[in-house]
mmCIF file of C-alpha atoms in Angstrom:
data_model
loop_
_atom_site.group_PDB
_atom_site.id
_atom_site.type_symbol
_atom_site.label_atom_id
_atom_site.label_comp_id
_atom_site.label_asym_id
_atom_site.label_seq_id
_atom_site.Cartn_x
_atom_site.Cartn_y
_atom_site.Cartn_z
ATOM 1 C CA MET A 1346 38.402 -27.300 58.215
ATOM 2 C CA ALA A 1347 37.974 -27.167 54.256
ATOM 3 C CA THR A 1348 37.802 -23.806 52.323
ATOM 4 C CA VAL A 1349 36.927 -22.605 49.255
ATOM 5 C CA LEU A 1350 37.320 -19.045 47.130
ATOM 6 C CA LEU A 1351 34.413 -16.504 47.265
ATOM 7 C CA ALA A 1352 34.614 -16.038 43.432
ATOM 8 C CA GLU A 1353 35.413 -20.070 43.157
ATOM 9 C CA TYR A 1354 32.084 -20.474 45.078
ATOM 10 C CA LEU A 1355 30.275 -17.917 42.861
ATOM 11 C CA PHE A 1356 31.178 -19.058 39.973
ATOM 12 C CA THR A 1357 30.916 -22.801 41.091
ATOM 13 C CA ARG A 1358 27.319 -21.927 42.110
ATOM 14 C CA LEU A 1359 26.175 -20.190 39.155
ATOM 15 C CA ARG A 1360 27.999 -22.788 36.779
ATOM 16 C CA GLN A 1361 25.527 -25.384 38.930
ATOM 17 C CA LEU A 1362 22.670 -22.731 38.468
ATOM 18 C CA GLY A 1363 22.460 -23.333 34.810
ATOM 19 C CA VAL A 1364 24.741 -20.310 34.132
ATOM 20 C CA GLY A 1365 27.284 -21.235 30.846
ATOM 21 C CA SER A 1366 28.322 -17.360 29.738
ATOM 22 C CA VAL A 1367 28.904 -14.367 32.092
ATOM 23 C CA HIS A 1368 27.850 -10.819 30.320
ATOM 24 C CA GLY A 1369 30.168 -7.678 31.192
ATOM 25 C CA ASP A 1370 33.463 -5.578 30.579
ATOM 26 C CA PRO A 1371 36.564 -5.862 32.203
ATOM 27 C CA GLY A 1372 38.037 -2.935 34.572
ATOM 28 C CA ASP A 1373 41.002 -2.079 37.107
ATOM 29 C CA TYR A 1374 38.482 -4.048 40.298
ATOM 30 C CA ASN A 1375 37.267 -6.270 38.846
ATOM 31 C CA LEU A 1376 40.456 -8.260 36.727
ATOM 32 C CA ASP A 1377 41.656 -10.788 39.816
ATOM 33 C CA LEU A 1378 37.625 -11.728 39.831
ATOM 34 C CA LEU A 1379 37.402 -12.619 36.001
ATOM 35 C CA ASP A 1380 40.297 -14.932 36.375
ATOM 36 C CA TYR A 1381 38.356 -17.384 37.788
ATOM 37 C CA VAL A 1382 35.643 -17.374 35.388
ATOM 38 C CA ALA A 1383 37.257 -19.419 32.514
ATOM 39 C CA PRO A 1384 38.477 -22.448 34.938
ATOM 40 C CA ALA A 1385 34.767 -22.188 36.509
ATOM 41 C CA GLY A 1386 33.713 -24.078 32.996
ATOM 42 C CA LEU A 1387 31.956 -20.060 31.675
ATOM 43 C CA CYS A 1388 32.251 -18.386 28.864
ATOM 44 C CA TRP A 1389 32.771 -15.179 28.988
ATOM 45 C CA VAL A 1390 31.179 -12.586 26.226
ATOM 46 C CA GLY A 1391 32.875 -9.273 26.902
ATOM 47 C CA ASN A 1392 30.028 -6.947 25.722
ATOM 48 C CA VAL A 1393 31.284 -3.407 24.070
ATOM 49 C CA ASN A 1394 30.032 -1.799 26.964
ATOM 50 C CA GLU A 1395 28.310 -1.796 30.819
ATOM 51 C CA LEU A 1396 24.513 -0.690 29.974
ATOM 52 C CA ASN A 1397 24.917 -3.424 27.030
ATOM 53 C CA ALA A 1398 26.090 -6.034 28.881
ATOM 54 C CA GLY A 1399 23.357 -5.430 31.373
ATOM 55 C CA TYR A 1400 20.370 -5.520 28.659
ATOM 56 C CA ALA A 1401 22.530 -8.885 27.273
ATOM 57 C CA ALA A 1402 22.197 -10.223 30.449
ATOM 58 C CA ASP A 1403 18.721 -9.614 31.058
ATOM 59 C CA GLY A 1404 17.969 -11.031 27.509
ATOM 60 C CA PHE A 1405 19.602 -14.363 28.633
ATOM 61 C CA ALA A 1406 17.952 -14.164 32.047
ATOM 62 C CA ARG A 1407 14.425 -14.783 30.322
ATOM 63 C CA ILE A 1408 15.492 -17.657 28.550
ATOM 64 C CA LYS A 1409 16.972 -19.276 31.009
ATOM 65 C CA GLY A 1410 15.998 -17.873 34.361
ATOM 66 C CA ILE A 1411 18.895 -16.665 35.373
ATOM 67 C CA GLY A 1412 22.059 -14.089 34.268
ATOM 68 C CA ALA A 1413 25.079 -12.470 35.381
ATOM 69 C CA LEU A 1414 26.731 -9.401 35.314
ATOM 70 C CA ILE A 1415 30.355 -8.363 36.104
ATOM 71 C CA THR A 1416 30.706 -4.593 36.248
ATOM 72 C CA THR A 1417 33.537 -2.368 37.274
ATOM 73 C CA PHE A 1418 33.877 -0.373 40.426
ATOM 74 C CA GLY A 1419 31.784 3.341 40.026
ATOM 75 C CA VAL A 1420 31.774 3.856 36.203
ATOM 76 C CA GLY A 1421 30.585 0.391 35.380
ATOM 77 C CA GLU A 1422 28.170 0.013 37.803
ATOM 78 C CA LEU A 1423 26.625 3.438 37.756
ATOM 79 C CA SER A 1424 27.144 2.915 33.550
ATOM 80 C CA ALA A 1425 24.728 -0.697 33.885
ATOM 81 C CA ILE A 1426 22.275 0.910 36.767
ATOM 82 C CA ASN A 1427 19.402 1.665 33.793
ATOM 83 C CA ALA A 1428 19.379 -2.189 32.809
ATOM 84 C CA ILE A 1429 19.567 -3.606 36.139
ATOM 85 C CA ALA A 1430 16.398 -1.132 37.231
ATOM 86 C CA GLY A 1431 14.426 -2.389 33.970
ATOM 87 C CA ALA A 1432 15.271 -5.603 34.979
ATOM 88 C CA TYR A 1433 13.573 -5.123 38.542
ATOM 89 C CA ALA A 1434 10.948 -2.953 36.671
ATOM 90 C CA GLU A 1435 9.531 -5.918 34.366
ATOM 91 C CA HIS A 1436 10.849 -9.250 36.727
ATOM 92 C CA GLY A 1437 13.317 -10.278 33.611
ATOM 93 C CA GLU A 1438 14.287 -13.342 35.743
ATOM 94 C CA SER A 1439 11.209 -14.327 36.782
ATOM 95 C CA ARG A 1440 8.388 -13.929 34.092
ATOM 96 C CA ALA A 1441 5.944 -16.739 33.867
ATOM 97 C CA LEU A 1442 8.586 -19.215 35.136
ATOM 98 C CA GLY A 1443 6.238 -21.957 36.853
ATOM 99 C CA ILE A 1444 3.060 -20.835 35.583
ATOM 100 C CA VAL A 1445 3.105 -21.510 31.788
ATOM 101 C CA GLU A 1446 2.477 -24.979 31.662
ATOM 102 C CA ASP A 1447 -0.561 -25.091 33.594
ATOM 103 C CA VAL A 1448 -2.074 -22.046 31.926
ATOM 104 C CA GLN A 1449 -1.775 -23.988 28.783
ATOM 105 C CA ALA A 1450 -3.159 -26.440 30.131
ATOM 106 C CA LEU A 1451 -6.387 -25.002 31.666
ATOM 107 C CA ILE A 1452 -6.775 -22.774 28.157
ATOM 108 C CA LYS A 1453 -6.643 -26.175 26.118
ATOM 109 C CA SER A 1454 -8.775 -28.484 28.695
ATOM 110 C CA THR A 1455 -11.515 -26.045 29.378
ATOM 111 C CA ASN A 1456 -11.602 -24.323 25.895
ATOM 112 C CA TRP A 1457 -12.897 -21.175 27.789
ATOM 113 C CA PRO A 1458 -12.084 -17.935 25.258
ATOM 114 C CA SER A 1459 -8.599 -16.991 26.227
ATOM 115 C CA ARG A 1460 -6.995 -13.676 25.620
ATOM 116 C CA MET A 1461 -3.623 -11.884 26.846
ATOM 117 C CA THR A 1462 -1.980 -8.844 27.236
ATOM 118 C CA PRO A 1463 0.974 -7.494 25.343
ATOM 119 C CA TYR A 1464 3.798 -8.844 27.679
ATOM 120 C CA GLY A 1465 2.399 -12.224 28.013
ATOM 121 C CA LYS A 1466 2.371 -12.403 23.860
ATOM 122 C CA GLY A 1467 4.900 -15.534 23.094
ATOM 123 C CA LEU A 1468 3.947 -17.902 26.365
ATOM 124 C CA PHE A 1469 0.774 -19.664 25.247
ATOM 125 C CA ASP A 1470 -0.458 -21.652 21.860
ATOM 126 C CA GLU A 1471 -1.724 -19.064 19.721
ATOM 127 C CA THR A 1472 -3.046 -21.924 17.020
ATOM 128 C CA LEU A 1473 -6.169 -23.077 19.572
ATOM 129 C CA SER A 1474 -9.193 -21.935 18.647
ATOM 130 C CA ASN A 1475 -10.648 -20.468 22.070
ATOM 131 C CA PHE A 1476 -7.154 -18.202 21.646
ATOM 132 C CA HIS A 1477 -8.553 -14.232 21.047
ATOM 133 C CA GLY A 1478 -5.243 -12.677 21.118
ATOM 134 C CA VAL A 1479 -4.356 -9.454 22.672
ATOM 135 C CA TYR A 1480 -7.129 -7.757 23.674
ATOM 136 C CA LYS A 1481 -6.676 -3.802 23.360
ATOM 137 C CA GLY A 1482 -9.290 -2.795 25.995
ATOM 138 C CA LYS A 1483 -11.199 0.515 25.077
ATOM 139 C CA ILE A 1484 -9.589 0.852 21.589
ATOM 140 C CA ASP A 1485 -10.773 -3.137 20.578
ATOM 141 C CA ASP A 1486 -13.394 -3.741 18.358
ATOM 142 C CA PRO A 1487 -16.842 -3.324 20.209
ATOM 143 C CA ALA A 1488 -17.571 -8.026 19.948
ATOM 144 C CA PRO A 1489 -14.494 -8.071 22.197
ATOM 145 C CA GLN A 1490 -15.333 -5.367 24.118
ATOM 146 C CA GLU A 1491 -18.380 -6.363 25.294
ATOM 147 C CA LEU A 1492 -17.525 -10.060 25.812
ATOM 148 C CA PHE A 1493 -14.833 -8.361 28.748
ATOM 149 C CA ASP A 1494 -17.433 -6.089 30.065
ATOM 150 C CA GLN A 1495 -20.434 -8.864 30.657
ATOM 151 C CA ALA A 1496 -18.245 -11.442 31.844
ATOM 152 C CA ASP A 1497 -19.653 -13.490 34.555
ATOM 153 C CA LEU A 1498 -15.927 -14.356 35.576
ATOM 154 C CA ILE A 1499 -12.434 -12.924 34.225
ATOM 155 C CA MET A 1500 -9.519 -15.144 35.230
ATOM 156 C CA CYS A 1501 -5.840 -12.856 35.611
ATOM 157 C CA LEU A 1502 -3.558 -15.376 35.964
ATOM 158 C CA GLY A 1503 0.396 -12.946 36.775
ATOM 159 C CA PRO A 1504 -1.281 -9.404 35.747
ATOM 160 C CA HIS A 1505 0.983 -6.688 34.888
ATOM 161 C CA TRP A 1506 -1.218 -3.719 35.202
ATOM 162 C CA SER A 1507 1.061 -1.119 33.370
ATOM 163 C CA SER A 1508 -0.176 1.461 31.597
ATOM 164 C CA SER A 1509 1.945 -0.152 28.634
ATOM 165 C CA ASN A 1510 0.663 -3.431 28.821
ATOM 166 C CA THR A 1511 -3.099 -2.772 29.509
ATOM 167 C CA TYR A 1512 -4.079 -0.051 26.954
ATOM 168 C CA GLU A 1513 -4.191 3.018 29.308
ATOM 169 C CA TYR A 1514 -5.470 1.007 32.551
ATOM 170 C CA SER A 1515 -8.371 -0.142 30.273
ATOM 171 C CA THR A 1516 -7.742 -3.931 30.402
ATOM 172 C CA ILE A 1517 -8.470 -4.177 33.742
ATOM 173 C CA PRO A 1518 -11.052 -5.784 34.970
ATOM 174 C CA LYS A 1519 -13.872 -4.709 37.340
ATOM 175 C CA ALA A 1520 -13.207 -5.251 40.686
ATOM 176 C CA ASP A 1521 -16.714 -7.095 40.753
ATOM 177 C CA ALA A 1522 -17.240 -8.519 37.437
ATOM 178 C CA ASN A 1523 -3.557 -11.064 0.432
ATOM 179 C CA VAL A 1524 -2.085 -7.482 -1.114
ATOM 180 C CA ALA A 1525 -1.010 -6.125 -4.137
ATOM 181 C CA PRO A 1526 2.957 -7.222 -4.548
ATOM 182 C CA ARG A 1527 4.200 -3.781 -5.669
ATOM 183 C CA GLU A 1528 2.808 -1.720 -3.260
ATOM 184 C CA PRO A 1529 4.720 -0.344 -0.461
ATOM 185 C CA ILE A 1530 4.517 -2.225 2.626
ATOM 186 C CA THR A 1531 2.707 -0.951 5.711
ATOM 187 C CA HIS A 1532 1.641 -1.600 9.597
ATOM 188 C CA ASP A 1533 -1.528 -2.620 8.755
ATOM 189 C CA LYS A 1534 -0.693 -5.865 7.192
ATOM 190 C CA LEU A 1535 2.933 -6.598 7.439
ATOM 191 C CA TRP A 1536 2.183 -8.178 10.948
ATOM 192 C CA ARG A 1537 -0.021 -11.008 10.120
ATOM 193 C CA ILE A 1538 2.473 -11.771 7.574
ATOM 194 C CA PHE A 1539 5.684 -12.189 9.524
ATOM 195 C CA SER A 1540 3.418 -15.414 11.236
ATOM 196 C CA GLU A 1541 4.039 -17.672 8.856
ATOM 197 C CA TYR A 1542 7.943 -17.283 8.693
ATOM 198 C CA LEU A 1543 8.317 -17.574 12.342
ATOM 199 C CA LEU A 1544 9.235 -21.118 13.554
ATOM 200 C CA PRO A 1545 8.488 -23.511 17.326
ATOM 201 C CA ASP A 1546 11.310 -22.532 19.254
ATOM 202 C CA ASP A 1547 11.551 -18.976 17.836
ATOM 203 C CA ILE A 1548 12.708 -15.975 20.400
ATOM 204 C CA ILE A 1549 11.196 -13.056 18.884
ATOM 205 C CA LEU A 1550 11.963 -9.200 20.906
ATOM 206 C CA GLU A 1551 10.200 -6.258 19.763
ATOM 207 C CA GLY A 1552 11.582 -2.699 20.294
ATOM 208 C CA THR A 1553 9.977 -0.092 22.018
ATOM 209 C CA GLY A 1554 7.982 1.838 19.053
ATOM 210 C CA THR A 1555 6.324 0.698 16.156
ATOM 211 C CA ALA A 1556 7.412 -2.878 16.907
ATOM 212 C CA GLY A 1557 5.927 -3.161 19.867
ATOM 213 C CA HIS A 1558 2.498 -2.095 18.689
ATOM 214 C CA GLY A 1559 2.886 -4.382 15.489
ATOM 215 C CA ILE A 1560 3.960 -6.969 16.847
ATOM 216 C CA ARG A 1561 0.598 -7.767 19.398
ATOM 217 C CA GLU A 1562 -1.129 -8.422 15.518
ATOM 218 C CA LEU A 1563 1.434 -11.643 15.128
ATOM 219 C CA LEU A 1564 0.354 -15.360 15.796
ATOM 220 C CA LEU A 1565 2.768 -17.567 17.364
ATOM 221 C CA PRO A 1566 3.519 -21.448 16.596
ATOM 222 C CA PRO A 1567 3.642 -23.435 19.892
ATOM 223 C CA LEU A 1568 6.706 -22.924 21.895
ATOM 224 C CA THR A 1569 7.255 -19.566 21.008
ATOM 225 C CA ARG A 1570 8.948 -17.177 23.047
ATOM 226 C CA LEU A 1571 8.252 -13.447 22.973
ATOM 227 C CA PHE A 1572 9.527 -9.984 24.573
ATOM 228 C CA GLY A 1573 8.488 -7.163 24.440
ATOM 229 C CA PRO A 1574 8.620 -3.472 26.500
ATOM 230 C CA ALA A 1575 6.427 -2.629 29.616
ATOM 231 C CA THR A 1576 7.244 -0.817 31.988
ATOM 232 C CA TRP A 1577 11.068 0.587 31.613
ATOM 233 C CA LEU A 1578 10.501 1.172 27.840
ATOM 234 C CA SER A 1579 13.940 1.516 27.822
ATOM 235 C CA ILE A 1580 14.275 1.796 23.792
ATOM 236 C CA GLU A 1581 18.796 0.746 24.166
ATOM 237 C CA TYR A 1582 17.569 -2.439 25.261
ATOM 238 C CA MET A 1583 16.695 -4.783 22.539
ATOM 239 C CA LEU A 1584 19.595 -5.166 20.941
ATOM 240 C CA PRO A 1585 22.166 -6.220 23.533
ATOM 241 C CA ALA A 1586 19.163 -8.137 25.336
ATOM 242 C CA ALA A 1587 18.921 -10.244 21.871
ATOM 243 C CA GLN A 1588 22.704 -11.016 22.411
ATOM 244 C CA GLY A 1589 22.025 -12.068 26.117
ATOM 245 C CA ALA A 1590 19.302 -14.229 24.960
ATOM 246 C CA ALA A 1591 20.820 -15.835 21.215
ATOM 247 C CA LEU A 1592 23.146 -16.760 23.466
ATOM 248 C CA ALA A 1593 21.213 -18.850 25.911
ATOM 249 C CA GLN A 1594 19.283 -20.229 23.194
ATOM 250 C CA ARG A 1595 22.470 -21.764 22.316
ATOM 251 C CA GLU A 1596 23.117 -22.850 25.792
ATOM 252 C CA LEU A 1597 20.219 -24.579 26.327
ATOM 253 C CA GLN A 1598 19.980 -26.133 23.064
ATOM 254 C CA GLN A 1599 23.368 -28.195 23.739
ATOM 255 C CA GLU A 1600 21.968 -28.463 26.776
ATOM 256 C CA ARG A 1601 19.035 -30.531 25.897
ATOM 257 C CA SER A 1602 20.852 -32.103 23.048
ATOM 258 C CA ARG A 1603 23.325 -33.600 25.268
ATOM 259 C CA ASP A 1604 20.459 -34.881 27.629
ATOM 260 C CA ASN A 1605 19.007 -36.396 24.188
ATOM 261 C CA VAL A 1606 15.467 -34.053 24.605
ATOM 262 C CA LEU A 1607 16.296 -31.456 21.972
ATOM 263 C CA LYS A 1608 13.072 -32.537 19.736
ATOM 264 C CA GLN A 1609 13.287 -32.132 16.008
ATOM 265 C CA GLU A 1610 10.635 -29.112 16.019
ATOM 266 C CA THR A 1611 12.686 -27.318 18.278
ATOM 267 C CA LYS A 1612 15.462 -26.498 16.351
ATOM 268 C CA SER A 1613 15.016 -23.244 15.135
ATOM 269 C CA GLY A 1614 18.003 -21.740 17.674
ATOM 270 C CA ARG A 1615 16.749 -18.106 15.979
ATOM 271 C CA THR A 1616 16.431 -15.300 17.270
ATOM 272 C CA ILE A 1617 14.328 -12.659 15.563
ATOM 273 C CA LEU A 1618 15.151 -8.896 16.788
ATOM 274 C CA PHE A 1619 12.590 -6.313 15.457
ATOM 275 C CA ILE A 1620 13.745 -3.219 15.989
ATOM 276 C CA GLY A 1621 13.745 0.583 14.574
ATOM 277 C CA ASP A 1622 15.950 2.456 13.000
ATOM 278 C CA ASP A 1623 16.141 4.859 16.173
ATOM 279 C CA SER A 1624 16.884 2.112 18.704
ATOM 280 C CA PHE A 1625 19.583 0.601 16.613
ATOM 281 C CA GLN A 1626 21.782 3.881 16.164
ATOM 282 C CA MET A 1627 22.377 3.681 20.457
ATOM 283 C CA THR A 1628 23.544 0.002 20.951
ATOM 284 C CA ALA A 1629 24.638 -0.863 17.086
ATOM 285 C CA GLN A 1630 27.991 -2.061 17.986
ATOM 286 C CA GLU A 1631 26.919 -4.885 19.920
ATOM 287 C CA LEU A 1632 26.370 -6.177 16.616
ATOM 288 C CA SER A 1633 29.947 -7.199 17.257
ATOM 289 C CA THR A 1634 29.038 -9.131 19.689
ATOM 290 C CA ILE A 1635 27.019 -11.140 18.064
ATOM 291 C CA ILE A 1636 29.222 -11.763 15.263
ATOM 292 C CA ARG A 1637 31.789 -12.267 18.085
ATOM 293 C CA HIS A 1638 30.712 -15.520 19.569
ATOM 294 C CA ASP A 1639 28.429 -16.488 16.086
ATOM 295 C CA LEU A 1640 24.762 -16.361 17.184
ATOM 296 C CA ASN A 1641 22.008 -16.919 15.483
ATOM 297 C CA VAL A 1642 20.323 -13.912 14.728
ATOM 298 C CA VAL A 1643 17.867 -12.194 12.266
ATOM 299 C CA VAL A 1644 17.539 -8.458 12.524
ATOM 300 C CA PHE A 1645 14.448 -6.815 11.185
ATOM 301 C CA LEU A 1646 15.463 -3.268 11.741
ATOM 302 C CA ILE A 1647 12.474 -0.905 10.634
ATOM 303 C CA ASN A 1648 13.797 2.493 8.893
ATOM 304 C CA ASN A 1649 11.116 5.406 9.191
ATOM 305 C CA ASN A 1650 13.467 7.590 9.416
ATOM 306 C CA GLY A 1651 13.349 8.689 12.895
ATOM 307 C CA TYR A 1652 11.313 8.890 16.489
ATOM 308 C CA THR A 1653 8.479 8.026 14.926
ATOM 309 C CA ILE A 1654 6.339 7.227 18.101
ATOM 310 C CA GLU A 1655 7.587 10.518 19.188
ATOM 311 C CA ARG A 1656 6.460 12.161 16.245
ATOM 312 C CA CYS A 1657 2.849 10.868 16.312
ATOM 313 C CA ILE A 1658 2.670 12.321 20.197
ATOM 314 C CA HIS A 1659 4.383 15.513 19.634
ATOM 315 C CA GLY A 1660 6.442 17.451 16.497
ATOM 316 C CA LEU A 1661 5.670 15.432 13.661
ATOM 317 C CA HIS A 1662 7.154 17.373 11.227
ATOM 318 C CA GLU A 1663 9.970 19.083 13.836
ATOM 319 C CA ARG A 1664 13.693 17.932 13.122
ATOM 320 C CA TYR A 1665 14.390 16.926 16.316
ATOM 321 C CA ASN A 1666 12.706 13.105 16.311
ATOM 322 C CA ALA A 1667 14.510 13.090 13.298
ATOM 323 C CA ILE A 1668 18.295 10.990 12.876
ATOM 324 C CA ALA A 1669 21.467 10.648 10.975
ATOM 325 C CA ARG A 1670 20.732 8.588 7.622
ATOM 326 C CA TRP A 1671 22.524 5.243 7.981
ATOM 327 C CA ARG A 1672 23.764 2.694 5.544
ATOM 328 C CA TYR A 1673 22.250 0.040 7.812
ATOM 329 C CA LEU A 1674 22.894 -3.005 6.161
ATOM 330 C CA ARG A 1675 26.508 -2.330 5.822
ATOM 331 C CA ALA A 1676 27.219 -2.128 9.674
ATOM 332 C CA PRO A 1677 27.556 -6.318 9.532
ATOM 333 C CA SER A 1678 30.180 -5.894 6.798
ATOM 334 C CA PHE A 1679 31.748 -3.761 9.415
ATOM 335 C CA PHE A 1680 31.459 -5.135 12.028
ATOM 336 C CA GLY A 1681 33.061 -8.200 11.441
ATOM 337 C CA VAL A 1682 30.802 -10.336 9.852
ATOM 338 C CA GLU A 1683 31.668 -13.147 6.534
ATOM 339 C CA ASP A 1684 30.953 -11.681 3.437
ATOM 340 C CA ASP A 1685 28.519 -13.861 2.476
ATOM 341 C CA ALA A 1686 26.015 -12.870 5.494
ATOM 342 C CA PHE A 1687 22.091 -12.201 4.436
ATOM 343 C CA THR A 1688 21.426 -8.700 3.508
ATOM 344 C CA THR A 1689 19.006 -6.889 2.247
ATOM 345 C CA SER A 1690 16.373 -4.397 1.541
ATOM 346 C CA VAL A 1691 12.608 -4.015 1.161
ATOM 347 C CA GLY A 1692 10.108 -1.317 0.353
ATOM 348 C CA THR A 1693 7.598 -3.243 -1.134
ATOM 349 C CA TRP A 1694 5.321 -6.404 -0.531
ATOM 350 C CA GLU A 1695 7.112 -8.553 -3.647
ATOM 351 C CA GLU A 1696 10.019 -7.051 -1.998
ATOM 352 C CA LEU A 1697 9.131 -9.160 1.153
ATOM 353 C CA ASP A 1698 8.105 -11.619 0.030
ATOM 354 C CA GLU A 1699 11.140 -12.311 -1.819
ATOM 355 C CA ALA A 1700 13.277 -12.168 0.949
ATOM 356 C CA LEU A 1701 10.628 -13.972 3.488
ATOM 357 C CA ASN A 1702 11.221 -16.813 1.122
ATOM 358 C CA ASP A 1703 15.136 -17.138 0.901
ATOM 359 C CA GLU A 1704 16.291 -19.820 2.797
ATOM 360 C CA ARG A 1705 19.615 -18.550 3.465
ATOM 361 C CA LEU A 1706 17.246 -16.282 6.148
ATOM 362 C CA MET A 1707 14.886 -18.840 6.737
ATOM 363 C CA ASP A 1708 17.515 -21.438 7.385
ATOM 364 C CA GLY A 1709 21.007 -19.742 7.681
ATOM 365 C CA LYS A 1710 22.800 -19.474 10.241
ATOM 366 C CA GLY A 1711 24.756 -16.487 12.377
ATOM 367 C CA LEU A 1712 24.132 -12.851 11.733
ATOM 368 C CA ARG A 1713 20.864 -11.793 8.654
ATOM 369 C CA MET A 1714 20.068 -8.858 8.591
ATOM 370 C CA VAL A 1715 16.819 -7.058 6.257
ATOM 371 C CA GLU A 1716 16.326 -3.734 6.275
ATOM 372 C CA LEU A 1717 12.148 -2.705 6.180
ATOM 373 C CA CYS A 1718 11.524 0.404 4.661
ATOM 374 C CA LEU A 1719 8.263 2.315 5.524
ATOM 375 C CA ASP A 1720 7.356 5.676 5.695
ATOM 376 C CA ARG A 1721 7.389 7.853 8.476
ATOM 377 C CA GLU A 1722 4.324 8.013 9.214
ATOM 378 C CA ASP A 1723 2.507 4.919 8.473
ATOM 379 C CA VAL A 1724 2.176 2.986 12.236
ATOM 380 C CA PRO A 1725 0.385 0.070 13.424
ATOM 381 C CA ARG A 1726 -3.147 0.310 14.268
ATOM 382 C CA GLY A 1727 -4.212 0.908 17.197
ATOM 383 C CA PRO A 1728 -3.580 3.162 20.152
ATOM 384 C CA LEU A 1729 -0.674 5.417 18.058
ATOM 385 C CA VAL A 1730 -3.377 5.910 15.052
ATOM 386 C CA ALA A 1731 -5.042 8.143 17.835
ATOM 387 C CA CYS A 1732 -2.208 9.857 18.806
ATOM 388 C CA LEU A 1733 -1.458 10.648 14.637
ATOM 389 C CA GLU A 1734 -4.548 12.402 14.369
ATOM 390 C CA ARG A 1735 -4.362 13.977 16.706
ATOM 391 C CA GLU A 1736 -1.139 15.878 16.201
ATOM 392 C CA ARG A 1737 -2.240 16.135 12.802
ATOM 393 C CA ARG A 1738 -5.340 18.021 13.786
ATOM 394 C CA GLN A 1739 -3.227 19.761 15.886
ATOM 395 C CA ILE A 1740 -0.964 21.475 12.958
ATOM 396 C CA GLU A 1741 -4.126 22.159 11.197
ATOM 397 C CA GLY A 1742 -5.309 24.160 14.070
ATOM 398 C CA VAL A 1743 -8.385 22.096 14.671
ATOM 399 C CA MET A 1744 -7.216 21.630 18.440
ATOM 400 C CA PRO A 1745 -4.992 23.711 20.841
ATOM 401 C CA ARG A 1746 -1.909 23.145 21.760
ATOM 402 C CA ARG A 1747 -0.837 21.634 25.310
ATOM 403 C CA GLY A 1748 0.817 24.154 27.102
ATOM 404 C CA ILE A 1749 3.695 23.662 29.479
#
């Protein structure tokens, strides 16, 4: 009876399932296994650590439906466990697979008023006249709240009822039913402006922070995919995940081109990451993997000097919510990017407009990076504003401090 080695079988099946790349790190107990990666036709990514590798494999899986991660025994797998737990918590590898096209057809054919949760953003055509954006529950405007509360029927498809995805559970249905150019950029208008920069087939990742709230205001073009924090809320996740998603996007485009199904309107191939300075400092070294594999990634780094969400919750002016001041735009050069790579820092609407209309950013390839300088107490409209105002009142003594 014919036999096949276990390693050969595993990597052959991964290739058959559409996986073209394996994330991970070499270690004493997996070196023999790694000898079988390349012969199976797979790309060995080689991440900078196992935790980042796990995040990258998750990001890869959200684009292609499945990802692969190899760690070494003990220390490697324990290092990756937070990424694996996050993938399980948010069902990263199966998010919305098999339902998107059907729901899209339902929204278009019925013309029913349609909204989504933050975790579902990016799955549907937001240019339809009956699409009304993310429903914000108890902090939304009165009109959509009234429509929601008085509706005879609310159809929920693929619900994910976490507190962060439902505005503290207020979106769960009941059981029975132009700016001054030289002014500084602010969250309240920033995200709608970014809508004009996006292209069909872009992949967008939003960090767990102010970006995760602001990005809900984006109007996405068709075929755009968006991934953001919903349950696990690990702030280290998004940069490594962007690497994985960008690699998966490139593989998909290569497959479409080979099969002659790559359309002109879906040739963007960009992975766009919105990430805070605090999150970036935790996994900045993964830029080296993006550069090493020449991935098409645009990083918009929000520099507000620290943990702004934590400031809103507690410790508005405390040092423990501050971080070291980095010269962020030097990071790509340090990690090996070419000298002509596009990097810029913007702090006004005029500077932002100039950057977003620069063809090197819009149509370039490889890593590009834009630093967005915002005030440390500027946050998007919504729950963060309420938290910030409460913290300010507590500092002023208007409200009592919470006990422990």
